[in-house]
Amino acid sequence: MATVELKNVSKIYSENVKAVDNINLKIEDKEFLVLVGPSGCGKSTTLRMVAGLESISTGEMFIDEKLVNDIQPKDRDIALVFQNYALYPHMTVFDNIAFGLKLRKIDKNEIQKRVKNVSDILELSDLLNRKPKALSGGQRQRVALGRAIVRNPKVFLFDEPLSNLDAKLRVQMRTEISKLHQKLGVTMIYVTHDQTEAMTMGDRIVVMKDGSIQQVDTPLNLYRKPVNTFVAGFIGTPSMNFIEGKFLINNGLEFNSLDESFVFLLPEKYIKKLENWSSRNIKLGIRPESFSYEPNHDDSVKIKIKISVFEPMGNESFLYFNLGGKEIVSRVPGIIEQKVGNEIDLYINADNLYFFDELTGNTIYV
Ligand code: ADP
């Protein structure tokens, strides 16, 4: 059993640097919680406060319902894994994994047993006599994980552990850490700036910006129901497209882009919720995957576009074009080869549109 709770936690480094601003968060037992956001948004500081490596300026931190504000890192029963593996270069894999246990004066036989168990889990058994320099990046990262696991901590903290690895290895380690979470059944808090990592690993994701929490939710809820333009733009690749405009009541409800070059009638289902917003400045959000070559829904909106960039990915392609005065990206099946300058018809799935208050950036729920 290991929960972590932050109550009104802030970190003020100096008068003008409020790195973390009044965070309230409860991480459940055995949960895999991901903190995600752009560089400098306060993720690492939050994690380091949980670890006890950074003092808390105001607020309270609980681990297993025990107030830990003044508890030393070594007494918090947590393990932290960083992006630089911080392995001891002169020690073998075995000694690197066993190091923390030896410091704690754990019995030799017990150390043997635990290191064996951990190296079996992480498939390091054949490498125990090697030094770190004779290991690949992925193997070093596994040793760093082993060193954390062997101590049986209550909570695992990860700070961008995969950012030093190449793309392929990152994907592989991502699944390994997810499997490890299932196997060990422990509480994990994971910091990353990479939304794909967050989406694929987290039970729940905390999206942060400028030291504040924007939204805490499951990956799919963040994708489907973002609370504002920041979350909507951060979750999903390529990012959601935004077009500024207004609604006009005109035989129904019409969207008009600010430059009036893109106008269409909204499906019935939106009218009730959106008519109050007519004439106010709003942003329309369209996910790249809501475009298609063929109408795939009764509410598809036909548009004529001129391709400005064509990015074939194989199974799918990204087409860039101008719509409503904005550069838009769409994500369509890769079967058709396109050329820059091609003028084609596309369809927008108008069943799945997003709307935001231009002033606050907040979602207008429909
Ligand atoms: P992230 O992990 O999201 O990239 P950090 O938690 O590292 O963000 O940093 C949050 C903010 O706090 C940034 O503006 C950063 O410059 C500032 N910061 C981090 N550490 C310190 C420090 N030791 N002293 C002063 N400011 C710091």
Tab-separated table of C-alpha atoms and ligand atoms in Angstrom:
chain	number	residue	atom	x	y	z
A	1	MET	CA	0.000	0.000	0.000
A	2	ALA	CA	1.492	3.342	-1.037
A	3	THR	CA	-0.394	6.507	-1.817
A	4	VAL	CA	1.166	9.905	-2.372
A	5	GLU	CA	-0.777	13.065	-1.724
A	6	LEU	CA	0.111	16.693	-2.386
A	7	LYS	CA	-2.014	19.321	-0.648
A	8	ASN	CA	-1.641	22.937	-1.799
A	9	VAL	CA	2.015	22.318	-2.598
A	10	SER	CA	4.085	25.192	-4.002
A	11	LYS	CA	7.761	25.667	-4.709
A	12	ILE	CA	9.120	29.176	-4.823
A	13	TYR	CA	12.806	29.305	-5.769
A	14	SER	CA	13.034	33.053	-5.551
A	15	GLU	CA	10.607	35.935	-5.540
A	16	ASN	CA	9.965	35.736	-9.266
A	17	VAL	CA	10.308	31.979	-9.834
A	18	LYS	CA	7.240	30.075	-8.687
A	19	ALA	CA	8.188	26.707	-10.155
A	20	VAL	CA	5.165	24.868	-8.721
A	21	ASP	CA	1.981	26.725	-7.936
A	22	ASN	CA	-0.476	25.265	-5.448
A	23	ILE	CA	-0.745	21.679	-6.616
A	24	ASN	CA	-3.380	19.292	-5.265
A	25	LEU	CA	-3.003	15.697	-6.337
A	26	LYS	CA	-3.594	12.226	-4.962
A	27	ILE	CA	-1.731	9.297	-6.474
A	28	GLU	CA	-3.497	6.041	-5.682
A	29	ASP	CA	-1.906	2.808	-4.540
A	30	LYS	CA	-0.367	0.870	-7.484
A	31	GLU	CA	-1.171	3.686	-9.876
A	32	PHE	CA	1.086	4.673	-12.786
A	33	LEU	CA	0.785	8.443	-12.836
A	34	VAL	CA	2.524	10.536	-15.487
A	35	LEU	CA	3.400	14.219	-15.126
A	36	VAL	CA	3.659	15.761	-18.582
A	37	GLY	CA	4.155	19.268	-19.938
A	38	PRO	CA	6.652	21.428	-21.786
A	39	SER	CA	10.130	22.067	-20.453
A	40	GLY	CA	10.152	24.332	-17.400
A	41	CYS	CA	6.524	23.669	-16.351
A	42	GLY	CA	7.557	22.286	-12.941
A	43	LYS	CA	7.424	18.499	-13.459
A	44	SER	CA	10.890	17.710	-12.102
A	45	THR	CA	10.494	20.076	-9.196
A	46	THR	CA	7.238	18.328	-8.246
A	47	LEU	CA	8.889	14.913	-8.445
A	48	ARG	CA	11.938	16.084	-6.491
A	49	MET	CA	9.646	17.363	-3.739
A	50	VAL	CA	8.042	13.909	-3.524
A	51	ALA	CA	11.547	12.432	-3.307
A	52	GLY	CA	12.544	14.927	-0.634
A	53	LEU	CA	15.414	16.273	-2.727
A	54	GLU	CA	13.764	19.676	-2.863
A	55	SER	CA	12.129	21.358	0.110
A	56	ILE	CA	8.444	22.304	-0.065
A	57	SER	CA	7.861	26.069	0.159
A	58	THR	CA	4.222	25.797	1.219
A	59	GLY	CA	1.739	22.959	1.507
A	60	GLU	CA	1.829	19.369	2.694
A	61	MET	CA	3.147	16.131	1.249
A	62	PHE	CA	1.911	12.747	2.442
A	63	ILE	CA	3.246	9.284	1.651
A	64	ASP	CA	0.908	6.584	2.877
A	65	GLU	CA	-1.035	9.250	4.722
A	66	LYS	CA	2.025	10.193	6.750
A	67	LEU	CA	3.209	13.794	6.582
A	68	VAL	CA	6.710	13.691	5.079
A	69	ASN	CA	7.584	17.391	4.673
A	70	ASP	CA	10.432	17.043	7.136
A	71	ILE	CA	11.405	13.441	6.423
A	72	GLN	CA	14.816	12.873	4.809
A	73	PRO	CA	14.890	11.345	1.285
A	74	LYS	CA	16.538	8.160	2.551
A	75	ASP	CA	13.734	7.625	5.050
A	76	ARG	CA	10.873	8.067	2.563
A	77	ASP	CA	11.111	4.559	1.097
A	78	ILE	CA	11.130	5.722	-2.499
A	79	ALA	CA	13.453	5.125	-5.450
A	80	LEU	CA	14.302	7.663	-8.133
A	81	VAL	CA	15.438	6.769	-11.666
A	82	PHE	CA	16.967	9.559	-13.782
A	83	GLN	CA	17.807	9.969	-17.448
A	84	ASN	CA	21.531	9.796	-16.749
A	85	TYR	CA	21.807	6.393	-15.243
A	86	ALA	CA	24.360	7.468	-12.608
A	87	LEU	CA	25.928	4.004	-12.514
A	88	TYR	CA	29.288	3.580	-10.816
A	89	PRO	CA	31.696	3.002	-13.736
A	90	HIS	CA	34.254	0.987	-11.767
A	91	MET	CA	31.679	-1.452	-10.361
A	92	THR	CA	30.173	-4.496	-12.042
A	93	VAL	CA	26.467	-4.712	-12.791
A	94	PHE	CA	26.045	-6.905	-9.716
A	95	ASP	CA	27.765	-4.387	-7.451
A	96	ASN	CA	25.870	-1.490	-8.965
A	97	ILE	CA	22.582	-3.214	-8.208
A	98	ALA	CA	23.700	-4.369	-4.782
A	99	PHE	CA	25.275	-1.070	-3.733
A	100	GLY	CA	22.287	0.387	-1.886
A	101	LEU	CA	21.707	-2.884	-0.047
A	102	LYS	CA	25.332	-3.092	1.090
A	103	LEU	CA	25.111	0.465	2.416
A	104	ARG	CA	22.135	-0.640	4.450
A	105	LYS	CA	24.174	-3.542	5.806
A	106	ILE	CA	21.783	-6.143	4.488
A	107	ASP	CA	22.873	-9.748	4.928
A	108	LYS	CA	25.083	-11.113	2.082
A	109	ASN	CA	22.834	-14.062	1.261
A	110	GLU	CA	19.809	-11.821	1.174
A	111	ILE	CA	21.662	-9.471	-1.239
A	112	GLN	CA	22.519	-12.434	-3.511
A	113	LYS	CA	18.903	-13.537	-3.509
A	114	ARG	CA	17.474	-10.114	-4.239
A	115	VAL	CA	19.971	-9.251	-7.001
A	116	LYS	CA	19.267	-12.609	-8.636
A	117	ASN	CA	15.537	-12.032	-8.505
A	118	VAL	CA	15.846	-8.525	-9.973
A	119	SER	CA	18.295	-9.548	-12.690
A	120	ASP	CA	15.905	-12.336	-13.706
A	121	ILE	CA	13.038	-9.861	-14.000
A	122	LEU	CA	15.152	-7.440	-16.048
A	123	GLU	CA	17.014	-10.100	-18.052
A	124	LEU	CA	20.385	-8.993	-16.758
A	125	SER	CA	21.506	-12.357	-15.375
A	126	ASP	CA	24.182	-12.874	-18.054
A	127	LEU	CA	25.629	-9.408	-17.610
A	128	LEU	CA	26.217	-9.318	-13.857
A	129	ASN	CA	30.031	-9.339	-14.133
A	130	ARG	CA	30.247	-6.596	-16.749
A	131	LYS	CA	31.150	-2.976	-16.100
A	132	PRO	CA	28.756	-0.251	-17.332
A	133	LYS	CA	31.005	0.778	-20.231
A	134	ALA	CA	30.540	-2.704	-21.738
A	135	LEU	CA	26.740	-2.281	-21.809
A	136	SER	CA	24.387	-0.743	-24.360
A	137	GLY	CA	22.257	2.265	-23.422
A	138	GLY	CA	19.202	0.076	-22.887
A	139	GLN	CA	21.110	-2.366	-20.688
A	140	ARG	CA	22.472	0.507	-18.571
A	141	GLN	CA	18.969	1.814	-18.140
A	142	ARG	CA	17.860	-1.649	-16.992
A	143	VAL	CA	20.682	-1.734	-14.425
A	144	ALA	CA	19.517	1.668	-13.143
A	145	LEU	CA	16.009	0.205	-12.868
A	146	GLY	CA	17.413	-2.862	-11.117
A	147	ARG	CA	19.113	-0.705	-8.546
A	148	ALA	CA	15.775	0.934	-7.797
A	149	ILE	CA	13.732	-2.288	-7.727
A	150	VAL	CA	16.117	-4.242	-5.506
A	151	ARG	CA	15.360	-1.989	-2.571
A	152	ASN	CA	11.623	-2.805	-2.676
A	153	PRO	CA	10.629	0.827	-2.347
A	154	LYS	CA	7.036	1.882	-1.711
A	155	VAL	CA	7.061	4.346	-4.603
A	156	PHE	CA	9.093	4.586	-7.821
A	157	LEU	CA	9.836	7.992	-9.257
A	158	PHE	CA	11.085	8.380	-12.840
A	159	ASP	CA	12.500	11.630	-14.204
A	160	GLU	CA	12.663	11.458	-18.011
A	161	PRO	CA	14.388	8.072	-17.760
A	162	LEU	CA	14.312	7.372	-21.485
A	163	SER	CA	15.411	10.673	-23.008
A	164	ASN	CA	19.010	9.533	-23.551
A	165	LEU	CA	17.973	6.510	-25.585
A	166	ASP	CA	17.483	6.383	-29.346
A	167	ALA	CA	13.934	6.303	-30.706
A	168	LYS	CA	13.664	2.533	-31.153
A	169	LEU	CA	15.056	1.703	-27.737
A	170	ARG	CA	12.806	4.288	-26.155
A	171	VAL	CA	9.734	2.521	-27.496
A	172	GLN	CA	11.093	-0.816	-26.265
A	173	MET	CA	11.920	0.486	-22.765
A	174	ARG	CA	8.519	2.132	-22.611
A	175	THR	CA	6.839	-1.272	-22.849
A	176	GLU	CA	9.360	-2.786	-20.458
A	177	ILE	CA	8.602	-0.196	-17.789
A	178	SER	CA	4.858	-0.688	-18.301
A	179	LYS	CA	5.271	-4.452	-17.913
A	180	LEU	CA	7.437	-3.912	-14.863
A	181	HIS	CA	4.690	-1.819	-13.333
A	182	GLN	CA	2.211	-4.646	-13.851
A	183	LYS	CA	4.614	-7.258	-12.536
A	184	LEU	CA	5.637	-5.355	-9.408
A	185	GLY	CA	2.231	-3.811	-8.722
A	186	VAL	CA	3.720	-0.687	-7.143
A	187	THR	CA	2.984	3.023	-7.243
A	188	MET	CA	4.930	4.860	-9.942
A	189	ILE	CA	5.213	8.542	-10.770
A	190	TYR	CA	6.778	9.253	-14.128
A	191	VAL	CA	7.907	12.619	-15.520
A	192	THR	CA	8.185	13.228	-19.260
A	193	HIS	CA	7.809	16.057	-21.783
A	194	ASP	CA	6.771	13.504	-24.397
A	195	GLN	CA	3.020	13.201	-24.816
A	196	THR	CA	3.292	9.833	-26.588
A	197	GLU	CA	5.166	8.397	-23.621
A	198	ALA	CA	2.530	9.846	-21.307
A	199	MET	CA	-0.381	8.492	-23.338
A	200	THR	CA	1.022	4.988	-23.703
A	201	MET	CA	2.201	4.497	-20.125
A	202	GLY	CA	-0.033	6.394	-17.739
A	203	ASP	CA	-3.109	5.104	-15.909
A	204	ARG	CA	-3.714	8.796	-15.377
A	205	ILE	CA	-1.896	11.804	-16.750
A	206	VAL	CA	-1.340	15.188	-15.148
A	207	VAL	CA	-0.880	17.926	-17.750
A	208	MET	CA	1.100	20.858	-16.344
A	209	LYS	CA	1.832	24.359	-17.578
A	210	ASP	CA	3.683	27.201	-15.815
A	211	GLY	CA	3.750	25.335	-12.495
A	212	SER	CA	0.015	24.618	-12.459
A	213	ILE	CA	-2.063	21.555	-13.179
A	214	GLN	CA	-4.235	22.011	-16.243
A	215	GLN	CA	-6.026	18.650	-16.197
A	216	VAL	CA	-5.741	15.240	-14.535
A	217	ASP	CA	-7.398	12.390	-16.379
A	218	THR	CA	-7.036	9.072	-18.178
A	219	PRO	CA	-5.240	9.210	-21.550
A	220	LEU	CA	-8.433	8.796	-23.564
A	221	ASN	CA	-10.393	11.366	-21.593
A	222	LEU	CA	-7.615	13.901	-22.121
A	223	TYR	CA	-7.778	13.234	-25.834
A	224	ARG	CA	-11.549	13.290	-26.043
A	225	LYS	CA	-12.385	15.965	-23.499
A	226	PRO	CA	-9.517	18.429	-23.093
A	227	VAL	CA	-10.429	21.276	-20.729
A	228	ASN	CA	-8.699	24.000	-22.732
A	229	THR	CA	-6.667	24.820	-25.846
A	230	PHE	CA	-3.420	24.021	-24.044
A	231	VAL	CA	-4.366	20.423	-23.247
A	232	ALA	CA	-6.105	20.034	-26.615
A	233	GLY	CA	-2.943	21.149	-28.416
A	234	PHE	CA	-0.561	19.183	-26.213
A	235	ILE	CA	-2.247	15.779	-26.377
A	236	GLY	CA	-2.320	14.141	-29.821
A	237	THR	CA	0.164	14.182	-32.706
A	238	PRO	CA	0.152	16.093	-34.925
A	239	SER	CA	-1.457	18.730	-32.711
A	240	MET	CA	-5.056	19.820	-32.957
A	241	ASN	CA	-5.687	22.623	-35.485
A	242	PHE	CA	-7.239	25.848	-34.223
A	243	ILE	CA	-9.119	28.384	-36.335
A	244	GLU	CA	-10.382	31.645	-34.820
A	245	GLY	CA	-13.877	32.696	-35.784
A	246	LYS	CA	-17.471	33.371	-34.792
A	247	PHE	CA	-20.853	31.685	-34.987
A	248	LEU	CA	-23.548	33.390	-36.994
A	249	ILE	CA	-27.222	32.450	-36.881
A	250	ASN	CA	-28.107	32.009	-40.527
A	251	ASN	CA	-30.579	29.226	-41.387
A	252	GLY	CA	-29.032	27.346	-38.496
A	253	LEU	CA	-25.689	27.984	-36.896
A	254	GLU	CA	-22.794	28.859	-39.136
A	255	PHE	CA	-19.083	28.902	-38.339
A	256	ASN	CA	-17.239	31.814	-39.918
A	257	SER	CA	-13.472	32.011	-39.719
A	258	LEU	CA	-12.155	35.413	-38.717
A	259	ASP	CA	-10.973	36.090	-42.276
A	260	GLU	CA	-14.365	34.824	-43.567
A	261	SER	CA	-12.700	32.460	-46.044
A	262	PHE	CA	-13.990	29.320	-44.311
A	263	VAL	CA	-17.702	29.085	-43.624
A	264	PHE	CA	-19.843	26.042	-42.924
A	265	LEU	CA	-23.135	25.115	-41.321
A	266	LEU	CA	-22.750	23.240	-38.037
A	267	PRO	CA	-24.590	19.959	-37.514
A	268	GLU	CA	-27.871	20.245	-35.614
A	269	LYS	CA	-26.524	18.630	-32.476
A	270	TYR	CA	-24.322	21.630	-31.631
A	271	ILE	CA	-26.938	24.338	-32.029
A	272	LYS	CA	-28.505	24.288	-28.566
A	273	LYS	CA	-25.190	24.484	-26.744
A	274	LEU	CA	-23.536	26.992	-29.033
A	275	GLU	CA	-26.196	29.556	-29.928
A	276	ASN	CA	-25.401	31.541	-26.772
A	277	TRP	CA	-21.932	32.024	-28.151
A	278	SER	CA	-23.037	33.561	-31.426
A	279	SER	CA	-21.095	36.708	-32.303
A	280	ARG	CA	-18.477	36.038	-29.593
A	281	ASN	CA	-14.898	35.199	-30.526
A	282	ILE	CA	-14.242	31.483	-30.361
A	283	LYS	CA	-11.707	28.969	-31.588
A	284	LEU	CA	-12.699	25.948	-33.593
A	285	GLY	CA	-10.561	22.860	-32.949
A	286	ILE	CA	-10.168	20.133	-35.562
A	287	ARG	CA	-7.966	17.104	-34.961
A	288	PRO	CA	-5.736	16.133	-37.925
A	289	GLU	CA	-7.393	12.720	-37.935
A	290	SER	CA	-10.828	14.301	-38.447
A	291	PHE	CA	-10.000	14.930	-42.116
A	292	SER	CA	-10.560	12.261	-44.754
A	293	TYR	CA	-10.596	11.747	-48.523
A	294	GLU	CA	-14.165	10.432	-48.487
A	295	PRO	CA	-17.190	11.575	-46.513
A	296	ASN	CA	-17.344	9.082	-43.659
A	297	HIS	CA	-20.186	10.596	-41.753
A	298	ASP	CA	-23.530	12.243	-42.499
A	299	ASP	CA	-22.131	15.411	-41.024
A	300	SER	CA	-19.009	15.553	-43.182
A	301	VAL	CA	-18.097	19.012	-44.437
A	302	LYS	CA	-16.525	19.184	-47.897
A	303	ILE	CA	-13.588	21.559	-48.353
A	304	LYS	CA	-11.341	22.343	-51.299
A	305	ILE	CA	-7.676	22.613	-50.404
A	306	LYS	CA	-4.303	23.179	-52.052
A	307	ILE	CA	-1.515	21.053	-50.589
A	308	SER	CA	1.446	23.117	-49.357
A	309	VAL	CA	3.427	20.270	-47.768
A	310	PHE	CA	3.090	16.519	-48.277
A	311	GLU	CA	4.652	14.181	-45.692
A	312	PRO	CA	4.275	10.500	-46.561
A	313	MET	CA	4.715	8.258	-43.522
A	314	GLY	CA	3.884	4.998	-45.295
A	315	ASN	CA	0.667	3.858	-43.692
A	316	GLU	CA	-0.557	7.450	-43.471
A	317	SER	CA	0.294	10.882	-44.833
A	318	PHE	CA	0.261	14.358	-43.391
A	319	LEU	CA	-1.150	16.981	-45.743
A	320	TYR	CA	-0.612	20.656	-44.904
A	321	PHE	CA	-2.780	23.378	-46.393
A	322	ASN	CA	-4.337	26.719	-45.652
A	323	LEU	CA	-7.839	26.927	-44.229
A	324	GLY	CA	-9.465	29.971	-42.685
A	325	GLY	CA	-6.145	31.818	-42.786
A	326	LYS	CA	-4.363	29.098	-40.782
A	327	GLU	CA	-1.844	26.432	-41.708
A	328	ILE	CA	-3.686	23.182	-41.083
A	329	VAL	CA	-2.368	19.649	-40.844
A	330	SER	CA	-4.465	16.621	-41.725
A	331	ARG	CA	-3.724	12.962	-41.248
A	332	VAL	CA	-5.051	10.780	-44.045
A	333	PRO	CA	-4.434	7.197	-45.230
A	334	GLY	CA	-1.110	6.762	-47.024
A	335	ILE	CA	-2.516	5.027	-50.094
A	336	ILE	CA	-2.658	8.127	-52.293
A	337	GLU	CA	0.556	9.803	-53.391
A	338	GLN	CA	0.165	13.574	-53.426
A	339	LYS	CA	2.230	16.447	-54.786
A	340	VAL	CA	2.699	19.929	-53.405
A	341	GLY	CA	0.317	22.230	-55.260
A	342	ASN	CA	-2.348	19.535	-55.822
A	343	GLU	CA	-5.872	20.870	-55.417
A	344	ILE	CA	-8.133	18.252	-53.882
A	345	ASP	CA	-11.360	17.782	-51.947
A	346	LEU	CA	-11.184	16.747	-48.304
A	347	TYR	CA	-13.931	16.091	-45.782
A	348	ILE	CA	-14.029	17.192	-42.175
A	349	ASN	CA	-15.821	14.903	-39.766
A	350	ALA	CA	-18.012	17.586	-38.228
A	351	ASP	CA	-19.361	15.111	-35.712
A	352	ASN	CA	-16.132	15.505	-33.777
A	353	LEU	CA	-15.357	19.205	-33.493
A	354	TYR	CA	-14.012	21.141	-30.517
A	355	PHE	CA	-14.857	24.692	-29.510
A	356	PHE	CA	-13.012	27.047	-27.161
A	357	ASP	CA	-13.590	30.481	-25.676
A	358	GLU	CA	-11.051	32.668	-27.475
A	359	LEU	CA	-10.627	34.866	-24.398
A	360	THR	CA	-9.862	32.210	-21.776
A	361	GLY	CA	-8.927	29.248	-23.960
A	362	ASN	CA	-11.410	27.124	-22.009
A	363	THR	CA	-13.454	24.435	-23.704
A	364	ILE	CA	-17.043	25.178	-24.608
A	365	TYR	CA	-18.629	21.802	-23.897
A	366	VAL	CA	-21.002	20.537	-26.546
B	1	ADP	P1	10.456	20.744	-15.910
B	1	ADP	O1	10.888	19.529	-15.163
B	1	ADP	O2	8.986	20.746	-16.208
B	1	ADP	O3	11.270	21.008	-17.135
B	1	ADP	P2	11.493	22.188	-13.621
B	1	ADP	O4	10.720	21.651	-12.487
B	1	ADP	O5	12.881	21.663	-13.823
B	1	ADP	O6	10.642	22.024	-14.971
B	1	ADP	O7	11.585	23.762	-13.492
B	1	ADP	C1	10.467	24.593	-13.251
B	1	ADP	C2	10.912	26.041	-13.161
B	1	ADP	O8	11.745	26.228	-12.022
B	1	ADP	C3	11.728	26.529	-14.356
B	1	ADP	O9	11.378	27.854	-14.604
B	1	ADP	C4	13.144	26.410	-13.861
B	1	ADP	O10	13.986	27.339	-14.518
B	1	ADP	C5	12.997	26.742	-12.377
B	1	ADP	N1	14.022	26.078	-11.553
B	1	ADP	C6	14.260	24.759	-11.473
B	1	ADP	N2	15.237	24.492	-10.574
B	1	ADP	C7	15.624	25.689	-10.076
B	1	ADP	C8	16.594	26.100	-9.096
B	1	ADP	N3	17.342	25.206	-8.453
B	1	ADP	N4	16.702	27.421	-8.836
B	1	ADP	C9	15.918	28.331	-9.471
B	1	ADP	N5	14.992	28.014	-10.384
B	1	ADP	C10	14.842	26.727	-10.694
